[in-house]
């Protein structure tokens, strides 16, 4: 898949405004994310990053806005979109196994009334193998570690075979091995031409992980090619005084030699 300028964007947002209790948390968002990129959404706590993803997926209502996924409204493209929610927003005590969670990713394809069969079970097991969770297939999700739970959710997104993936802080609270495993899988999806959109909080890894970036703080501070967006003046605009807490500014910049 191509990422050249005139190709149809994977995600196109126009004039999106969202508020909670009359307080706008996203204001007049306007951007296009090209197809086939690994895109990061970065900004301070409360910037509206999760709300942005939820509003795109129709999980929170918007006051205004027009959102298209590969040129059509989300409702018409639901099956082409995969979503990995923030781990903390999931009820992990729900009595179900890792394998069941992954098979839920197939319901969009099957429809709610057709039960998954042997083929779906095999696909779900393959996805669990891809995230290194084969041995935990029959384990209750409540008995998995945070990183393992995150891998299971990633496997659920994988079986969907979506074209656009949204992941809300998939690396939060996972160990370094799991973070590497997650990023490897996301890169593989990107290399297959899929669009991977990730809410991310660790500025130190932004330059290695993402090729497209949205810097958000209620409004779009900057959006586009990651190298052009990830600059100290943009970060200052997004983070304000908090930027002083983010450590050595130079180390946040793109080292010219870094291979992503
Ligand atoms: P981020 O993901 O960037 O940390 P969020 O999208 O979670 O930001 O939140 C943006 C703002 O909206 C914050 O001020 C937050 O307190 C508020 N907010 C988020 N969810 C709700 C909700 N369900 N009801 C009311 N306010 C909310």
XYZ file of N, CA and C and ligand atoms in Angstrom:
807
model
N 0.834 -1.200 0.000
C 0.000 0.000 0.000
C 0.867 1.247 0.000
N 0.385 2.273 -0.652
C 1.197 3.484 -0.782
C 0.818 4.534 0.269
N 1.764 5.378 0.622
C 1.448 6.458 1.551
C 1.666 7.802 0.871
N 1.634 7.811 -0.440
C 1.871 9.064 -1.148
C 0.699 10.015 -0.972
N 0.991 11.318 -1.236
C 0.076 12.392 -0.910
C -1.343 12.235 -1.423
N -1.546 11.770 -2.640
C -2.897 11.789 -3.167
C -3.668 10.493 -2.908
N -3.071 9.532 -2.170
C -3.805 8.316 -1.847
C -4.898 8.650 -0.830
N -5.967 7.859 -0.847
C -7.062 8.108 0.087
C -6.579 7.894 1.528
N -6.860 8.841 2.427
C -6.398 8.656 3.805
C -7.112 7.481 4.479
N -6.436 6.850 5.429
C -7.083 5.797 6.209
C -8.132 6.410 7.123
N -7.813 7.596 7.635
C -8.721 8.267 8.561
C -8.768 9.741 8.202
N -9.960 10.257 8.086
C -10.117 11.667 7.751
C -11.103 12.274 8.748
N -10.647 13.296 9.459
C -11.489 13.928 10.489
C -11.666 15.391 10.122
N -12.908 15.831 10.143
C -13.171 17.246 9.852
C -14.027 17.828 10.959
N -13.558 18.969 11.491
C -14.387 19.797 12.377
C -14.979 19.021 13.564
N -14.185 18.141 14.167
C -14.696 17.310 15.270
C -14.565 18.042 16.610
N -15.689 18.203 17.277
C -15.688 18.810 18.611
C -16.462 17.886 19.548
N -15.848 17.611 20.705
C -16.470 16.715 21.685
C -16.444 17.412 23.036
N -17.548 17.342 23.766
C -17.492 17.893 25.116
C -18.165 16.947 26.091
N -17.669 17.011 27.337
C -18.305 16.309 28.443
C -18.923 17.381 29.334
N -20.194 17.272 29.638
C -20.880 18.240 30.521
C -20.598 19.682 30.076
N -20.796 19.963 28.820
C -20.611 21.312 28.261
C -19.182 21.823 28.290
N -18.246 20.993 28.644
C -16.838 21.405 28.671
C -16.147 20.752 27.467
N -15.726 21.550 26.473
C -15.096 20.917 25.308
C -13.774 20.257 25.673
N -13.607 18.998 25.299
C -12.334 18.307 25.558
C -11.579 18.052 24.247
N -12.298 18.198 23.129
C -11.654 18.182 21.805
C -12.283 19.312 21.010
N -11.455 20.119 20.379
C -11.977 21.324 19.759
C -11.558 21.394 18.299
N -12.532 21.297 17.423
C -12.327 21.536 15.999
C -11.135 20.747 15.431
N -11.183 19.454 15.661
C -10.088 18.599 15.186
C -10.235 18.362 13.685
N -9.146 18.579 12.997
C -9.158 18.429 11.543
C -7.842 17.752 11.144
N -7.902 16.563 10.627
C -6.656 15.914 10.188
C -6.949 14.697 9.320
N -5.928 14.330 8.547
C -5.964 13.109 7.739
C -4.797 12.236 8.154
N -5.056 10.972 8.396
C -3.946 10.049 8.643
C -3.806 9.161 7.404
N -2.631 9.191 6.771
C -2.479 8.395 5.543
C -2.539 6.895 5.832
N -2.875 6.128 4.833
C -2.919 4.674 4.994
C -1.493 4.129 5.065
N -1.334 3.049 5.831
C -0.066 2.341 5.851
C 0.998 2.948 6.742
N 0.581 3.789 7.702
C 1.575 4.361 8.617
C 1.368 3.815 10.027
N 2.430 3.945 10.806
C 2.323 3.703 12.242
C 2.226 5.093 12.863
N 1.022 5.431 13.319
C 0.758 6.795 13.793
C 0.675 6.824 15.309
N 1.324 7.823 15.909
C 1.230 8.002 17.355
C 0.338 9.189 17.666
N -0.430 9.072 18.764
C -1.191 10.213 19.284
C -0.594 10.529 20.647
N -0.038 11.724 20.768
C 0.738 12.063 21.949
C 0.242 13.397 22.493
N 0.261 13.535 23.806
C -0.133 14.797 24.441
C -0.242 14.568 25.933
N -0.354 15.645 26.714
C -0.371 15.481 28.166
C -1.628 14.764 28.664
N -1.642 14.382 29.938
C -2.829 13.767 30.526
C -4.013 14.715 30.377
N -5.150 14.178 30.007
C -6.344 15.001 29.878
C -6.416 15.749 28.556
N -5.479 15.478 27.637
C -5.443 16.192 26.351
C -6.594 15.795 25.436
N -7.231 14.655 25.742
C -8.341 14.198 24.912
C -7.972 13.046 23.982
N -6.846 12.389 24.256
C -6.372 11.328 23.347
C -7.351 10.153 23.328
N -7.734 9.662 24.521
C -8.679 8.533 24.568
C -10.028 8.951 24.017
N -10.436 10.168 24.366
C -11.733 10.656 23.890
C -11.749 10.708 22.367
N -10.634 11.085 21.780
C -10.574 11.147 20.314
C -10.874 9.769 19.719
N -10.172 8.752 20.219
C -10.400 7.401 19.685
C -11.840 6.963 19.934
N -12.324 7.202 21.163
C -13.690 6.763 21.481
C -14.718 7.477 20.611
N -14.481 8.745 20.330
C -15.479 9.448 19.512
C -15.433 8.950 18.064
N -14.244 8.604 17.587
C -14.154 8.061 16.221
C -14.923 6.754 16.112
N -14.908 5.986 17.218
C -15.581 4.681 17.213
C -17.038 4.787 17.667
N -17.506 6.010 17.852
C -18.902 6.210 18.251
C -19.172 5.819 19.688
N -18.129 5.721 20.521
C -18.336 5.320 21.913
C -18.663 6.510 22.800
N -18.315 7.708 22.355
C -18.799 8.922 23.018
C -19.349 9.844 21.924
N -20.430 10.561 22.255
C -21.048 11.400 21.216
C -20.218 12.652 20.936
N -20.256 13.119 19.701
C -19.553 14.355 19.365
C -20.582 15.447 19.090
N -20.185 16.696 19.346
C -21.082 17.831 19.076
C -21.159 18.109 17.592
N -20.019 17.936 16.931
C -19.983 18.143 15.489
C -18.852 17.311 14.938
N -18.803 17.195 13.634
C -17.662 16.509 13.044
C -18.055 15.509 11.992
N -17.113 15.280 11.116
C -17.312 14.310 10.056
C -16.080 13.414 10.041
N -16.301 12.118 10.263
C -15.179 11.187 10.337
C -15.352 10.126 9.263
N -14.289 9.901 8.501
C -14.347 8.854 7.473
C -13.189 7.890 7.676
N -13.498 6.609 7.547
C -12.472 5.575 7.566
C -12.381 5.034 6.149
N -11.228 5.180 5.527
C -11.075 4.808 4.127
C -12.246 5.313 3.287
N -12.568 6.586 3.502
C -13.533 7.264 2.632
C -15.004 7.074 2.965
N -15.296 6.248 4.019
C -16.708 6.032 4.353
C -16.912 6.207 5.856
N -18.141 6.499 6.293
C -18.386 6.640 7.734
C -18.023 5.356 8.484
N -17.637 5.511 9.740
C -17.220 4.356 10.539
C -18.279 3.248 10.538
N -19.555 3.646 10.638
C -20.625 2.639 10.720
C -20.568 1.671 9.539
N -20.125 2.171 8.379
C -20.057 1.313 7.196
C -18.736 0.551 7.131
N -17.794 0.898 7.998
C -16.450 0.318 7.921
C -16.082 -0.462 9.180
N -17.066 -0.641 10.053
C -16.829 -1.271 11.355
C -15.918 -2.494 11.279
N -16.173 -3.351 10.292
C -15.415 -4.611 10.205
C -13.959 -4.374 9.818
N -13.673 -3.207 9.278
C -12.290 -2.917 8.858
C -11.482 -2.254 9.971
N -12.128 -2.100 11.138
C -11.466 -1.368 12.219
C -11.288 -2.265 13.440
N -10.065 -2.314 13.967
C -9.783 -3.059 15.195
C -9.466 -2.081 16.317
N -9.855 -2.439 17.539
C -9.672 -1.512 18.665
C -9.148 -2.283 19.865
N -8.070 -1.807 20.433
C -7.563 -2.358 21.698
C -7.734 -1.262 22.745
N -8.721 -1.415 23.655
C -8.979 -0.342 24.620
C -7.888 -0.266 25.685
N -7.935 0.817 26.455
C -7.003 0.932 27.573
C -7.264 -0.208 28.551
N -6.200 -0.811 29.035
C -6.348 -1.987 29.891
C -7.216 -1.688 31.120
N -7.045 -0.471 31.660
C -7.764 -0.127 32.886
C -9.267 0.028 32.656
N -9.689 0.125 31.385
C -11.118 0.331 31.135
C -11.856 -0.990 30.941
N -11.147 -2.106 31.085
C -11.755 -3.418 30.830
C -12.045 -4.115 32.162
N -13.198 -4.804 32.243
C -13.519 -5.569 33.444
C -12.835 -6.930 33.345
N -11.676 -7.044 33.969
C -10.878 -8.264 33.823
C -11.409 -9.407 34.681
N -12.417 -9.113 35.555
C -12.995 -10.193 36.370
C -14.065 -10.962 35.598
N -14.402 -10.470 34.419
C -15.392 -11.160 33.596
C -14.922 -12.598 33.367
N -15.781 -13.604 33.707
C -15.299 -14.987 33.678
C -15.183 -15.540 32.259
N -14.010 -15.428 31.680
C -13.815 -15.932 30.325
C -12.339 -16.260 30.127
N -12.075 -17.160 29.196
C -10.677 -17.553 28.975
C -10.025 -16.648 27.927
N -8.692 -16.727 27.883
C -7.959 -15.943 26.889
C -8.443 -16.295 25.483
N -8.645 -17.594 25.217
C -9.081 -18.036 23.887
C -10.450 -17.438 23.535
N -11.361 -17.417 24.529
C -12.697 -16.830 24.281
C -12.589 -15.356 23.919
N -11.717 -14.642 24.631
C -11.565 -13.208 24.357
C -11.124 -13.008 22.904
N -10.186 -13.836 22.463
C -9.683 -13.696 21.096
C -10.792 -14.027 20.095
N -11.571 -15.077 20.408
C -12.646 -15.461 19.466
C -13.706 -14.370 19.355
N -13.843 -13.552 20.421
C -14.797 -12.436 20.332
C -14.431 -11.500 19.185
N -13.150 -11.457 18.857
C -12.705 -10.616 17.741
C -13.270 -11.077 16.408
N -13.767 -12.310 16.367
C -14.300 -12.852 15.113
C -15.796 -12.621 14.959
N -16.454 -12.132 16.016
C -17.905 -11.997 15.963
C -18.356 -11.047 14.859
N -17.545 -9.996 14.622
C -17.909 -9.045 13.566
C -18.085 -9.763 12.241
N -17.229 -10.740 11.994
C -17.272 -11.487 10.742
C -18.384 -12.531 10.753
N -18.569 -13.152 11.920
C -19.537 -14.245 12.004
C -20.967 -13.753 12.160
N -21.105 -12.548 12.730
C -22.438 -12.127 13.157
C -22.668 -12.721 14.536
N -23.503 -12.068 15.336
C -23.643 -12.482 16.737
C -24.277 -13.858 16.911
N -25.016 -14.347 15.901
C -25.788 -15.566 16.143
C -25.139 -16.835 15.608
N -24.035 -16.678 14.886
C -23.343 -17.893 14.431
C -22.218 -18.194 15.393
N -22.223 -19.380 15.917
C -21.197 -19.719 16.899
C -19.876 -19.999 16.191
N -18.771 -19.591 16.815
C -17.482 -19.887 16.196
C -17.233 -21.395 16.168
N -16.668 -21.876 15.075
C -16.417 -23.311 14.936
C -14.935 -23.623 15.010
N -14.575 -24.785 14.415
C -13.195 -25.257 14.513
C -12.207 -24.314 13.821
N -12.671 -23.784 12.673
C -11.795 -22.895 11.913
C -11.467 -21.616 12.724
N -12.521 -21.083 13.360
C -12.317 -19.863 14.140
C -11.416 -20.139 15.338
N -11.604 -21.311 15.933
C -10.764 -21.685 17.070
C -9.292 -21.763 16.632
N -9.083 -22.333 15.458
C -7.700 -22.447 14.961
C -7.098 -21.059 14.713
N -7.911 -20.181 14.128
C -7.412 -18.819 13.870
C -7.068 -18.107 15.165
N -7.929 -18.301 16.180
C -7.697 -17.640 17.466
C -6.423 -18.192 18.110
N -6.220 -19.511 17.987
C -5.006 -20.116 18.564
C -3.760 -19.615 17.836
N -3.881 -19.429 16.523
C -2.734 -18.891 15.756
C -2.392 -17.478 16.218
N -3.440 -16.687 16.481
C -3.194 -15.308 16.928
C -2.553 -15.316 18.318
N -3.016 -16.232 19.165
C -2.400 -16.325 20.504
C -0.937 -16.740 20.381
N -0.645 -17.614 19.407
C 0.751 -18.023 19.192
C 1.590 -16.822 18.749
N 1.008 -15.975 17.886
C 1.749 -14.795 17.402
C 2.156 -13.863 18.531
N 1.337 -13.805 19.587
C 1.672 -12.909 20.700
C 2.322 -13.676 21.860
N 2.711 -14.932 21.585
C 3.430 -15.720 22.585
C 2.571 -16.166 23.755
N 1.263 -16.419 23.514
C 0.359 -16.748 24.618
C -0.294 -18.121 24.467
N 0.283 -18.999 23.656
C -0.303 -20.318 23.431
C -0.576 -21.059 24.738
N 0.378 -21.001 25.645
C 0.249 -21.777 26.877
C -0.854 -21.266 27.803
N -1.384 -20.083 27.494
C -2.364 -19.474 28.399
C -3.772 -19.468 27.799
N -3.963 -20.203 26.702
C -5.231 -20.135 25.970
C -6.443 -20.423 26.858
N -6.317 -21.399 27.736
C -7.477 -21.794 28.545
C -7.498 -21.112 29.904
N -6.587 -20.208 30.131
C -6.497 -19.505 31.423
C -7.559 -18.405 31.497
N -8.174 -18.256 32.681
C -9.097 -17.139 32.896
C -8.341 -15.818 32.737
N -8.937 -14.852 32.082
C -8.200 -13.593 31.855
C -7.882 -12.886 33.177
N -8.729 -13.106 34.187
C -8.457 -12.446 35.483
C -7.164 -12.973 36.109
N -6.714 -14.143 35.655
C -5.502 -14.739 36.238
C -4.249 -14.458 35.414
N -4.345 -13.536 34.494
C -3.159 -13.179 33.690
C -2.549 -11.883 34.214
N -1.262 -11.711 33.968
C -0.609 -10.451 34.336
C -1.063 -9.355 33.370
N -0.768 -8.103 33.727
C -1.171 -6.982 32.872
C -0.634 -7.111 31.451
N 0.635 -7.491 31.331
C 1.243 -7.627 30.009
C 0.611 -8.756 29.219
N 0.277 -9.849 29.931
C -0.359 -10.988 29.244
C -1.765 -10.608 28.771
N -2.478 -9.860 29.613
C -3.823 -9.422 29.215
C -3.734 -8.551 27.956
N -2.713 -7.705 27.928
C -2.555 -6.821 26.778
C -2.270 -7.629 25.505
N -1.459 -8.676 25.648
C -1.157 -9.534 24.499
C -2.419 -10.220 23.983
N -3.298 -10.651 24.928
C -4.545 -11.317 24.526
C -5.417 -10.345 23.723
N -5.477 -9.103 24.177
C -6.281 -8.111 23.450
C -5.700 -7.817 22.079
N -4.391 -7.872 22.008
C -3.743 -7.665 20.714
C -4.096 -8.830 19.776
N -4.090 -10.048 20.325
C -4.459 -11.223 19.520
C -5.898 -11.095 19.027
N -6.772 -10.567 19.894
C -8.168 -10.380 19.485
C -8.264 -9.408 18.313
N -7.433 -8.353 18.362
C -7.436 -7.397 17.249
C -6.869 -8.041 15.984
N -5.861 -8.917 16.161
C -5.231 -9.545 14.996
C -6.203 -10.420 14.216
N -7.032 -11.198 14.931
C -7.937 -12.107 14.212
C -8.986 -11.342 13.404
N -9.220 -10.111 13.785
C -10.197 -9.303 13.043
C -9.742 -9.016 11.630
N -8.421 -9.098 11.405
C -7.858 -8.761 10.092
C -8.401 -7.432 9.596
N -8.294 -6.440 10.470
C -8.779 -5.103 10.139
C -7.786 -4.394 9.219
N -8.178 -3.248 8.703
C -7.258 -2.413 7.913
C -6.741 -1.244 8.731
N -7.540 -0.845 9.730
C -7.137 0.275 10.583
C -7.249 -0.195 12.036
N -6.157 -0.046 12.779
C -6.158 -0.460 14.184
C -5.995 0.747 15.087
N -6.831 0.832 16.120
C -6.676 1.844 17.155
C -6.257 1.136 18.441
N -5.194 1.608 19.049
C -4.765 1.022 20.324
C -4.557 2.149 21.328
N -5.217 2.015 22.492
C -5.143 3.074 23.501
C -4.119 2.684 24.569
N -2.955 3.280 24.499
C -1.861 3.028 25.437
C -1.554 1.533 25.620
N -1.283 0.823 24.522
C -1.042 -0.629 24.645
C 0.219 -0.949 25.432
N 1.126 0.013 25.534
C 2.393 -0.266 26.215
C 2.367 0.144 27.680
N 1.242 0.695 28.145
C 1.201 1.181 29.528
C 1.270 0.005 30.500
N 2.224 0.049 31.400
C 2.312 -0.933 32.479
C 2.737 -2.326 32.043
N 3.316 -2.469 30.847
C 3.805 -3.798 30.444
C 5.325 -3.823 30.563
N 5.888 -5.025 30.683
C 7.351 -5.105 30.822
C 8.021 -4.897 29.456
N 9.352 -4.760 29.494
C 10.087 -4.413 28.266
C 9.926 -5.477 27.189
N 9.881 -6.757 27.598
C 9.737 -7.844 26.613
C 8.389 -7.744 25.912
N 7.351 -7.496 26.689
C 6.012 -7.384 26.093
C 5.949 -6.156 25.190
N 6.554 -5.064 25.634
C 6.537 -3.846 24.802
C 7.181 -4.136 23.448
N 8.315 -4.850 23.474
C 8.998 -5.191 22.211
C 8.111 -6.090 21.349
N 7.470 -7.069 22.010
C 6.599 -7.994 21.258
C 5.451 -7.222 20.615
N 4.867 -6.299 21.371
C 3.734 -5.528 20.841
C 4.196 -4.678 19.657
N 5.320 -3.991 19.834
C 5.764 -3.079 18.770
C 6.154 -3.874 17.514
N 6.734 -5.062 17.698
C 7.071 -5.905 16.539
C 5.819 -6.261 15.744
N 4.771 -6.638 16.466
C 3.528 -7.027 15.786
C 2.904 -5.828 15.084
N 2.924 -4.683 15.755
C 2.336 -3.490 15.136
C 3.106 -3.101 13.875
N 4.428 -3.233 13.936
C 5.233 -2.913 12.739
C 4.917 -3.866 11.603
N 4.716 -5.144 11.968
C 4.391 -6.130 10.932
C 3.068 -5.762 10.250
N 2.089 -5.329 11.062
C 0.802 -4.910 10.491
C 1.006 -3.720 9.565
N 1.786 -2.754 10.030
C 2.075 -1.568 9.196
C 2.754 -1.979 7.884
N 3.688 -2.920 7.998
C 4.414 -3.348 6.798
C 3.512 -4.095 5.815
N 2.395 -4.619 6.340
C 1.410 -5.257 5.434
C 0.474 -4.226 4.809
N 0.710 -2.944 5.111
C -0.111 -1.879 4.528
C -1.258 -1.428 5.410
N -1.348 -2.000 6.629
C -2.429 -1.590 7.526
C -2.039 -0.285 8.216
N -3.039 0.394 8.732
C -2.780 1.649 9.431
C -2.926 1.396 10.924
N -1.897 1.750 11.677
C -1.879 1.457 13.107
C -1.815 2.792 13.846
N -2.820 3.055 14.670
C -2.925 4.357 15.347
C -2.886 4.108 16.856
N -1.876 4.658 17.498
C -1.571 4.277 18.881
C -1.534 5.504 19.787
N -2.357 5.522 20.838
C -2.179 6.532 21.881
C -0.976 6.101 22.706
N -0.045 7.047 22.883
C 1.231 6.666 23.479
C 1.654 7.743 24.472
N 2.262 7.326 25.586
C 2.587 8.331 26.609
C 4.089 8.549 26.796
N 4.916 7.673 26.243
C 6.349 7.740 26.537
C 7.082 8.494 25.422
N 7.422 9.751 25.705
C 8.047 10.575 24.655
C 9.413 10.041 24.240
N 10.058 9.290 25.134
C 11.397 8.794 24.804
C 11.382 7.818 23.615
N 10.257 7.139 23.407
C 10.215 6.129 22.345
C 9.469 6.605 21.089
N 8.926 7.807 21.155
C 8.126 8.299 20.023
C 8.907 8.255 18.714
N 10.167 8.723 18.771
C 10.926 8.844 17.520
C 11.297 7.495 16.923
N 11.373 6.453 17.744
C 11.688 5.139 17.175
C 10.432 4.381 16.727
N 9.308 4.675 17.363
C 8.127 3.866 17.061
C 7.299 4.388 15.881
N 7.199 5.714 15.749
C 6.157 6.237 14.862
C 6.708 6.942 13.632
N 6.008 6.788 12.513
C 6.394 7.547 11.335
C 5.418 8.687 11.049
N 4.295 8.688 11.739
C 3.329 9.784 11.622
C 2.916 10.150 13.052
N 2.653 11.415 13.310
C 2.396 11.821 14.694
C 1.327 12.900 14.787
N 0.446 12.737 15.783
C -0.480 13.812 16.161
C -0.109 14.264 17.557
N 0.185 15.547 17.686
C 0.448 16.131 18.992
C -0.826 16.875 19.367
N -1.444 16.422 20.454
C -2.799 16.877 20.779
C -2.835 17.521 22.156
N -3.534 18.609 22.273
C -3.951 19.118 23.580
C -5.252 19.886 23.366
N -6.342 19.170 23.441
C -7.696 19.645 23.140
C -7.808 20.010 21.644
N -6.812 20.781 21.160
C -6.731 21.091 19.738
C -5.576 20.320 19.114
N -5.518 20.320 17.817
C -4.351 19.753 17.137
C -3.205 20.754 17.277
N -2.132 20.352 17.954
C -0.963 21.236 18.068
C -0.126 21.093 16.789
N 0.070 19.855 16.372
C 0.774 19.589 15.117
C 0.440 18.173 14.685
N 0.425 17.955 13.388
C 0.120 16.614 12.870
C 0.826 16.422 11.549
N 1.345 15.216 11.340
C 2.001 14.922 10.069
C 3.193 14.013 10.272
N 4.109 14.096 9.336
C 5.338 13.311 9.402
C 5.988 13.451 10.787
N 6.286 12.333 11.438
C 6.743 12.380 12.839
C 7.983 13.244 13.013
N 8.875 13.189 12.066
C 10.123 13.962 12.207
C 9.844 15.461 12.234
N 8.826 15.895 11.486
C 8.508 17.327 11.459
C 7.683 17.754 12.666
N 6.893 16.829 13.199
C 6.008 17.183 14.311
C 6.741 17.123 15.647
N 7.654 16.164 15.778
C 8.283 15.923 17.080
C 9.444 16.897 17.296
N 9.069 18.125 17.552
C 10.060 19.186 17.733
C 9.772 19.873 19.058
N 10.812 20.443 19.629
C 10.685 20.988 20.981
C 9.648 22.107 21.076
N 9.549 22.957 20.048
C 8.563 24.044 20.157
C 7.129 23.495 20.127
N 6.890 22.448 19.333
C 5.566 21.812 19.348
C 5.301 21.152 20.706
N 6.336 20.508 21.243
C 6.167 19.834 22.533
C 5.863 20.859 23.623
N 6.530 21.996 23.560
C 6.257 23.068 24.537
C 4.808 23.520 24.419
N 4.343 23.679 23.183
C 2.943 24.113 23.012
C 1.975 23.086 23.583
N 2.300 21.808 23.404
C 1.382 20.752 23.857
C 1.455 20.555 25.365
N 2.671 20.546 25.897
C 2.864 20.180 27.305
C 3.016 21.378 28.231
N 3.222 22.580 27.675
C 3.390 23.766 28.495
C 4.532 23.575 29.477
N 4.311 23.978 30.732
C 5.352 23.918 31.755
C 5.825 22.506 32.047
N 4.953 21.517 31.760
C 5.332 20.129 32.095
C 6.534 19.640 31.303
N 6.883 20.370 30.227
C 7.981 19.900 29.389
C 9.276 19.839 30.180
N 9.411 20.707 31.190
C 10.627 20.715 32.017
C 10.772 19.391 32.757
N 9.649 18.700 32.977
C 9.690 17.442 33.721
C 10.041 16.261 32.831
N 10.136 16.517 31.532
C 10.278 15.397 30.596
C 11.725 14.995 30.358
N 12.656 15.654 31.083
C 14.056 15.230 30.977
C 14.811 16.003 29.918
N 15.897 15.402 29.466
C 16.824 16.041 28.539
C 16.147 16.268 27.182
N 15.917 17.513 26.837
C 15.180 17.813 25.603
C 15.869 17.231 24.382
N 17.185 17.328 24.363
C 17.887 16.883 23.162
C 17.664 15.397 22.905
N 17.589 14.635 23.991
C 17.434 13.187 23.804
C 16.044 12.849 23.267
N 15.130 13.821 23.334
C 13.795 13.565 22.794
C 13.759 13.737 21.281
N 14.741 14.473 20.776
C 14.732 14.783 19.344
C 15.136 13.575 18.516
N 14.904 13.657 17.236
C 15.262 12.564 16.348
C 16.757 12.558 16.096
N 17.503 11.576 16.584
C 18.897 11.520 16.200
C 18.962 11.185 14.708
N 19.809 11.903 13.964
C 19.842 11.731 12.510
C 20.137 10.300 12.120
N 20.925 9.608 12.958
C 21.368 8.275 12.582
C 20.381 7.169 12.951
N 19.338 7.542 13.698
C 18.463 6.495 14.212
C 17.662 5.826 13.100
N 17.718 4.511 13.091
C 16.948 3.772 12.090
C 15.657 3.324 12.744
N 14.509 3.604 12.118
C 13.259 3.220 12.747
C 12.676 1.981 12.123
P -6.188 11.604 27.705
O -6.519 10.288 27.097
O -5.438 12.515 26.801
O -5.540 11.525 29.058
P -9.062 11.814 28.022
O -9.618 11.716 26.663
O -9.114 10.586 28.884
O -7.572 12.390 27.956
O -9.805 12.963 28.810
C -9.953 14.274 28.278
C -10.728 15.129 29.276
O -12.058 14.661 29.358
C -10.160 15.095 30.682
O -10.287 16.384 31.244
C -11.043 14.104 31.384
O -11.128 14.398 32.756
C -12.380 14.313 30.696
N -13.183 13.078 30.632
C -12.796 11.904 30.100
N -13.799 11.004 30.163
C -14.842 11.653 30.739
C -16.169 11.254 31.073
N -16.640 10.033 30.800
N -16.961 12.179 31.660
C -16.527 13.438 31.916
N -15.286 13.868 31.612
C -14.450 12.999 31.045
